[in-house]
Coordinates of C-alpha atoms in Angstrom, one line a residue:
M14 CA -21.6 -41.1 29.0
E15 CA -20.6 -38.2 30.8
L16 CA -16.5 -39.2 32.1
K17 CA -15.2 -38.2 35.1
E18 CA -11.8 -37.3 36.2
G19 CA -9.5 -40.4 37.1
K20 CA -8.9 -43.7 36.1
L21 CA -11.3 -44.8 32.9
N22 CA -14.3 -46.7 34.3
I23 CA -13.5 -50.4 34.0
D24 CA -16.0 -51.6 31.9
L25 CA -15.6 -48.9 29.3
L26 CA -11.7 -49.8 29.6
K27 CA -12.6 -53.7 28.7
E28 CA -14.6 -52.7 26.2
L29 CA -11.7 -50.5 24.5
L30 CA -9.1 -53.2 25.1
K31 CA -10.9 -55.3 22.4
V32 CA -9.9 -53.2 19.4
L33 CA -6.0 -53.3 20.2
P34 CA -4.0 -56.4 18.8
I35 CA -2.5 -58.5 21.0
S36 CA -1.8 -61.6 18.9
S37 CA 1.5 -62.7 19.7
K38 CA 2.0 -65.6 21.9
K39 CA 5.3 -64.2 23.8
V40 CA 2.8 -62.0 25.6
K41 CA 1.7 -63.9 28.7
V42 CA 0.1 -61.2 31.0
K43 CA -2.1 -59.0 28.4
P44 CA -3.4 -55.5 29.0
G45 CA -6.7 -55.6 31.5
P46 CA -7.9 -54.4 34.3
G47 CA -5.8 -54.7 37.5
A48 CA -2.8 -56.2 35.2
D49 CA 0.0 -54.0 37.0
A50 CA 2.1 -54.4 33.9
A51 CA 2.6 -56.6 30.9
V52 CA 5.1 -59.7 30.4
V53 CA 6.5 -60.4 27.6
D54 CA 8.8 -63.4 26.9
I55 CA 12.2 -62.2 25.2
G56 CA 13.9 -65.3 25.3
D57 CA 16.3 -66.1 28.7
Y58 CA 13.8 -64.0 30.7
F59 CA 10.6 -62.6 31.5
A60 CA 10.4 -59.0 30.3
V61 CA 8.0 -56.6 32.7
I62 CA 6.7 -53.8 31.1
T63 CA 4.5 -50.8 32.8
Q64 CA 3.5 -47.2 32.3
D65 CA 2.1 -44.6 34.1
P66 CA 1.6 -40.8 34.2
I67 CA 1.3 -38.4 37.3
T68 CA -1.6 -36.3 37.3
F69 CA -2.8 -35.4 40.8
T70 CA 0.1 -33.4 41.7
E71 CA 3.3 -31.6 40.1
K72 CA 5.0 -31.2 43.3
E73 CA 8.3 -33.8 43.1
I74 CA 7.1 -35.4 40.0
G75 CA 10.1 -37.1 39.0
Y76 CA 10.2 -38.9 42.4
Y77 CA 6.8 -40.0 42.1
S78 CA 7.2 -41.2 38.5
V79 CA 10.2 -42.9 39.2
M80 CA 8.3 -44.8 42.3
V81 CA 4.6 -45.7 41.0
N82 CA 6.4 -47.5 38.1
M83 CA 9.2 -49.3 39.9
N84 CA 5.9 -50.7 42.0
D85 CA 4.1 -51.8 39.2
V86 CA 7.3 -53.9 38.0
L87 CA 8.0 -55.3 41.5
C88 CA 4.0 -56.6 41.7
M89 CA 4.8 -58.5 38.6
G90 CA 7.4 -60.3 40.1
A91 CA 10.2 -58.6 38.4
K92 CA 13.4 -55.9 39.5
P93 CA 13.1 -52.7 38.0
L94 CA 16.0 -51.9 35.7
F95 CA 15.1 -49.3 33.0
Y96 CA 13.4 -46.4 33.1
L97 CA 12.1 -43.9 30.4
F98 CA 10.1 -40.9 30.4
T99 CA 8.2 -38.1 28.9
L100 CA 7.8 -34.7 30.4
L101 CA 5.7 -32.1 29.0
I102 CA 6.6 -28.8 30.0
P103 CA 4.2 -25.7 30.4
K104 CA 5.2 -22.4 28.7
G105 CA 7.1 -20.0 31.0
K106 CA 8.1 -22.6 33.2
D107 CA 12.2 -21.2 34.6
V108 CA 14.8 -23.9 33.4
K109 CA 15.5 -24.6 37.5
E110 CA 12.2 -26.2 37.9
I111 CA 12.7 -28.4 34.7
K112 CA 16.6 -29.1 36.1
N113 CA 14.9 -30.4 39.8
I114 CA 12.7 -33.0 37.9
F115 CA 16.0 -34.2 36.3
M116 CA 17.5 -34.3 39.5
E117 CA 14.8 -36.2 41.4
I118 CA 14.6 -38.8 39.0
S119 CA 18.2 -39.2 38.8
S120 CA 18.4 -39.4 42.8
V121 CA 15.7 -42.3 43.1
C122 CA 17.2 -44.5 39.7
R123 CA 20.8 -43.9 41.4
K124 CA 19.3 -45.2 44.5
Y125 CA 17.4 -48.2 43.2
E126 CA 20.4 -49.3 40.5
I127 CA 17.9 -48.4 37.6
S128 CA 18.9 -46.9 34.2
V129 CA 17.2 -44.0 32.6
I130 CA 17.4 -44.9 28.9
G131 CA 15.6 -42.4 27.0
G132 CA 12.2 -40.6 26.7
H133 CA 11.1 -37.2 25.3
T134 CA 10.7 -33.7 26.7
E135 CA 9.2 -30.5 25.2
I136 CA 7.4 -27.3 25.8
T137 CA 3.6 -28.2 25.4
P138 CA 1.0 -25.5 24.6
G139 CA -2.1 -25.5 26.4
L140 CA -0.5 -27.0 29.2
T141 CA -0.5 -25.0 33.0
R142 CA 1.3 -27.6 34.9
F143 CA 4.2 -30.4 34.3
L144 CA 2.8 -33.6 33.3
I145 CA 5.0 -36.7 33.0
S146 CA 4.4 -40.3 32.3
G147 CA 7.1 -42.7 32.8
T148 CA 7.8 -46.2 31.4
M149 CA 9.7 -49.0 33.6
I150 CA 10.9 -52.2 32.4
G151 CA 12.3 -55.1 34.7
L152 CA 13.4 -58.5 34.3
R153 CA 12.3 -61.7 36.1
D154 CA 14.8 -65.1 35.3
K155 CA 12.5 -67.7 33.7
K156 CA 13.4 -70.3 36.3
F157 CA 11.0 -68.6 38.8
G158 CA 8.4 -68.7 36.3
I159 CA 5.6 -66.3 35.9
F160 CA 4.0 -64.3 38.1
P161 CA 1.4 -63.9 39.5
K162 CA 0.8 -67.7 40.3
S163 CA -2.7 -69.1 40.5
V164 CA -4.8 -67.6 43.7
K165 CA -8.2 -69.8 44.7
E166 CA -10.9 -69.6 46.7
G167 CA -9.8 -69.5 50.5
D168 CA -6.6 -67.9 50.4
Y169 CA -5.7 -64.9 52.2
L170 CA -5.5 -60.8 51.2
L171 CA -3.3 -59.2 53.2
C172 CA -2.4 -55.6 53.1
V173 CA 1.3 -54.4 53.9
K174 CA 1.7 -51.2 55.4
E175 CA -1.2 -48.4 55.8
V176 CA -3.3 -46.6 53.7
P177 CA -3.7 -43.9 51.9
I178 CA 0.1 -43.1 52.3
E179 CA -0.1 -41.1 49.3
G180 CA -3.0 -39.2 49.3
I181 CA -2.5 -37.8 52.6
S182 CA 0.8 -37.0 51.7
I183 CA -0.4 -35.0 48.4
I184 CA -3.2 -33.6 50.9
A185 CA -0.8 -31.8 52.9
K186 CA 1.5 -30.7 50.5
E187 CA -1.4 -29.1 47.9
K188 CA -3.4 -27.9 51.2
E189 CA -1.1 -26.9 53.4
K190 CA -2.8 -23.3 54.2
E191 CA -6.1 -24.1 55.0
L192 CA -4.7 -27.2 57.2
K193 CA -2.6 -25.1 59.3
K194 CA -5.9 -23.6 60.6
F195 CA -6.6 -27.4 62.4
V196 CA -3.3 -29.5 62.2
D197 CA -0.6 -29.1 64.5
E198 CA 2.7 -27.8 62.9
R199 CA 4.3 -30.9 63.5
L200 CA 2.1 -33.2 62.6
L201 CA 1.4 -31.5 59.2
N202 CA 5.4 -31.8 58.1
K203 CA 5.0 -35.4 58.9
F204 CA 2.1 -35.7 56.3
K205 CA 4.0 -33.4 54.0
N206 CA 7.0 -35.9 54.1
Y207 CA 4.6 -39.1 54.1
H208 CA 5.5 -39.9 50.6
R209 CA 9.4 -40.5 51.6
K210 CA 8.6 -41.8 55.1
P211 CA 7.1 -44.2 55.5
G212 CA 7.2 -43.6 51.7
I213 CA 4.9 -44.6 48.5
G214 CA 7.7 -47.3 47.2
I215 CA 7.7 -50.7 48.1
F216 CA 10.4 -52.2 46.8
R217 CA 11.9 -53.8 49.9
E218 CA 8.6 -55.5 50.8
A219 CA 7.7 -56.8 47.4
L220 CA 11.2 -58.6 47.5
L221 CA 11.0 -60.2 50.7
L222 CA 7.4 -61.5 50.0
L223 CA 8.6 -62.2 46.4
E224 CA 11.2 -64.6 47.9
N225 CA 8.1 -66.9 49.6
K226 CA 6.3 -69.5 47.2
N227 CA 3.3 -68.7 49.6
V228 CA 2.7 -65.5 48.0
L229 CA 0.8 -66.0 45.2
A230 CA -0.1 -62.1 43.2
L231 CA 0.7 -58.7 44.2
H232 CA -1.0 -55.4 43.1
D233 CA -0.1 -51.6 44.0
P234 CA -3.4 -49.7 44.7
T235 CA -3.0 -46.5 43.5
E236 CA -6.1 -44.1 42.1
G237 CA -9.2 -44.8 43.7
G238 CA -7.4 -46.1 46.4
I239 CA -7.4 -49.5 48.1
I240 CA -11.2 -50.2 47.5
N241 CA -10.3 -49.6 44.0
G242 CA -7.7 -51.4 44.3
I243 CA -8.9 -54.8 45.8
Y244 CA -11.6 -54.6 43.2
E245 CA -8.8 -54.4 40.2
F246 CA -7.1 -57.3 41.9
C247 CA -10.0 -59.5 42.1
E248 CA -10.6 -58.8 38.1
F249 CA -7.3 -59.5 37.2
L250 CA -7.7 -63.0 39.3
N251 CA -11.4 -63.7 38.5
L252 CA -12.2 -64.1 42.1
G253 CA -14.5 -62.5 44.5
V254 CA -13.4 -61.5 48.1
L255 CA -15.0 -60.8 51.8
V256 CA -13.2 -57.8 53.3
Y257 CA -13.3 -56.5 56.7
E258 CA -13.2 -52.8 56.8
D259 CA -11.8 -52.7 60.6
K260 CA -8.8 -55.1 59.4
I261 CA -7.8 -51.9 56.8
K262 CA -5.2 -49.7 58.9
V263 CA -5.7 -46.1 58.1
V264 CA -3.1 -43.6 58.7
K265 CA -3.4 -42.3 62.1
K266 CA -4.3 -38.8 63.0
T267 CA -5.7 -38.0 59.6
E268 CA -9.9 -38.2 60.6
N269 CA -9.9 -34.6 60.9
I270 CA -8.5 -34.0 57.5
F271 CA -10.5 -36.4 55.5
K272 CA -13.8 -34.9 57.3
Y273 CA -12.8 -31.4 56.2
F274 CA -12.6 -32.4 52.6
G275 CA -15.4 -34.9 52.4
I276 CA -12.8 -37.5 51.2
E277 CA -13.3 -41.4 52.4
P278 CA -9.9 -42.6 52.6
L279 CA -10.1 -45.7 51.3
K280 CA -11.1 -44.3 48.1
T281 CA -8.0 -42.0 48.2
I282 CA -5.0 -42.5 46.2
S283 CA -2.6 -45.5 47.9
S284 CA 0.7 -45.7 46.2
G285 CA 2.7 -47.1 49.5
A286 CA 0.4 -50.0 50.6
L287 CA 0.4 -53.2 48.8
L288 CA -2.1 -56.0 48.3
A289 CA -1.2 -59.5 48.6
A290 CA -2.8 -62.7 47.8
V291 CA -1.5 -65.6 50.0
R292 CA -2.0 -69.2 50.1
K293 CA -4.1 -70.4 52.7
S294 CA -1.9 -72.9 53.9
G295 CA 1.6 -71.0 54.2
V296 CA 0.0 -68.1 55.3
N297 CA 1.8 -68.6 58.8
K298 CA 5.0 -68.5 57.2
V299 CA 4.5 -64.9 55.1
V300 CA 2.8 -63.6 58.5
E301 CA 6.5 -64.7 59.9
I302 CA 8.7 -63.0 57.3
L303 CA 6.8 -59.8 58.0
S304 CA 7.0 -59.9 61.5
S305 CA 10.8 -60.5 61.7
N306 CA 11.5 -57.8 59.5
K307 CA 8.9 -54.9 61.4
I308 CA 6.9 -54.5 58.2
K309 CA 3.3 -53.7 59.3
F310 CA 0.7 -55.4 57.6
N311 CA -3.1 -57.0 58.4
I312 CA -5.0 -59.8 56.9
I313 CA -8.1 -58.1 56.0
G314 CA -10.1 -60.6 53.9
E315 CA -10.6 -64.0 52.3
F316 CA -10.5 -65.0 48.4
K317 CA -13.9 -66.2 47.7
K318 CA -15.4 -67.8 43.9
K319 CA -16.2 -64.7 41.6
S320 CA -19.9 -65.8 41.7
Y321 CA -19.8 -64.7 45.8
G322 CA -19.1 -61.3 44.7
R323 CA -16.7 -58.7 46.2
W324 CA -17.9 -57.5 49.7
L325 CA -16.7 -55.2 52.3
V326 CA -18.0 -55.9 56.0
K327 CA -18.3 -52.1 57.3
K328 CA -17.4 -51.5 60.9
D329 CA -20.9 -51.7 61.9
G330 CA -21.5 -55.4 60.6
K331 CA -23.4 -54.2 57.7
K332 CA -22.1 -55.7 54.1
E333 CA -21.5 -53.0 51.2
E334 CA -20.5 -54.3 47.7
I335 CA -16.9 -53.1 46.7
Y336 CA -17.1 -51.5 43.2
S337 CA -14.6 -49.7 40.4
C338 CA -14.6 -46.0 42.0
Q339 CA -13.2 -43.0 41.0
D340 CA -10.3 -41.6 43.0
D341 CA -11.6 -38.8 46.0
I342 CA -8.2 -36.9 46.0
S343 CA -10.2 -34.7 43.3
K344 CA -12.2 -32.9 46.0
I345 CA -9.1 -30.8 47.1
F346 CA -8.8 -29.2 44.2
D347 CA -13.0 -28.5 43.6

């Protein structure tokens, strides 16, 4: 099997996970496709722990690392509190560049009251660019129970914010010179800053949703975009789904950019968006919360039994199967 860049194929991942020793009864949410973080019983609390690298860009990787790991902890119902990171540095990099990464990490962690508690930093032979892998730990009070809760057939799938926020920001920064040929400078600058405004973080949105008992599960669509995110979410929940393409909001004025690189926006890295499974009987209450807080969202689909499958109704009315996919962002580096 030829392995492609990006996340491993889900079937291969399942096979690999079978060899790992996960026997402790204290592990309440085990590793698997769509599991944003592990949940471990540590006595008075559930510890929520996740780990993610930054691989598609080395621009502002300190900022990206904290944010994407923070998102995963939030999606499993906990507030992020502790962060560790491993930073691998190519030979020849300037000390100033290394300090900048540390300052990015410091700035984000201070903003969200996260303590940096350790990690590892080294000059690594064979690298051509910085690589960082972060670990985030959060705590969830046991009185609130384990999150996510049970999702059933008929419950709704919501997408909070638009897609692909992270993708368009990476493209704008990595391919700025090419895009200047046909993209207005003001618009290009807006997209370059899209990772900060509206931002790839989901801190405010997730905490608001977690306060409502009708919100049953959350998932952070990252590599592979919202399509892969929906597939992972359904794998984790062991459900099928019917999704409507015209309900998914794509960042405006990006059509020519995606067309130029031959990229599908729904299959492009989408940190900043948030998938939510919402109880059917309580969806109006969740809609009210999001609307009153001026948070963009759309009801994009409905969960089905697993035997139904996972389907996307295209804008032309045809149905297309939702499957695990590689991220289209890699096309900009071809």
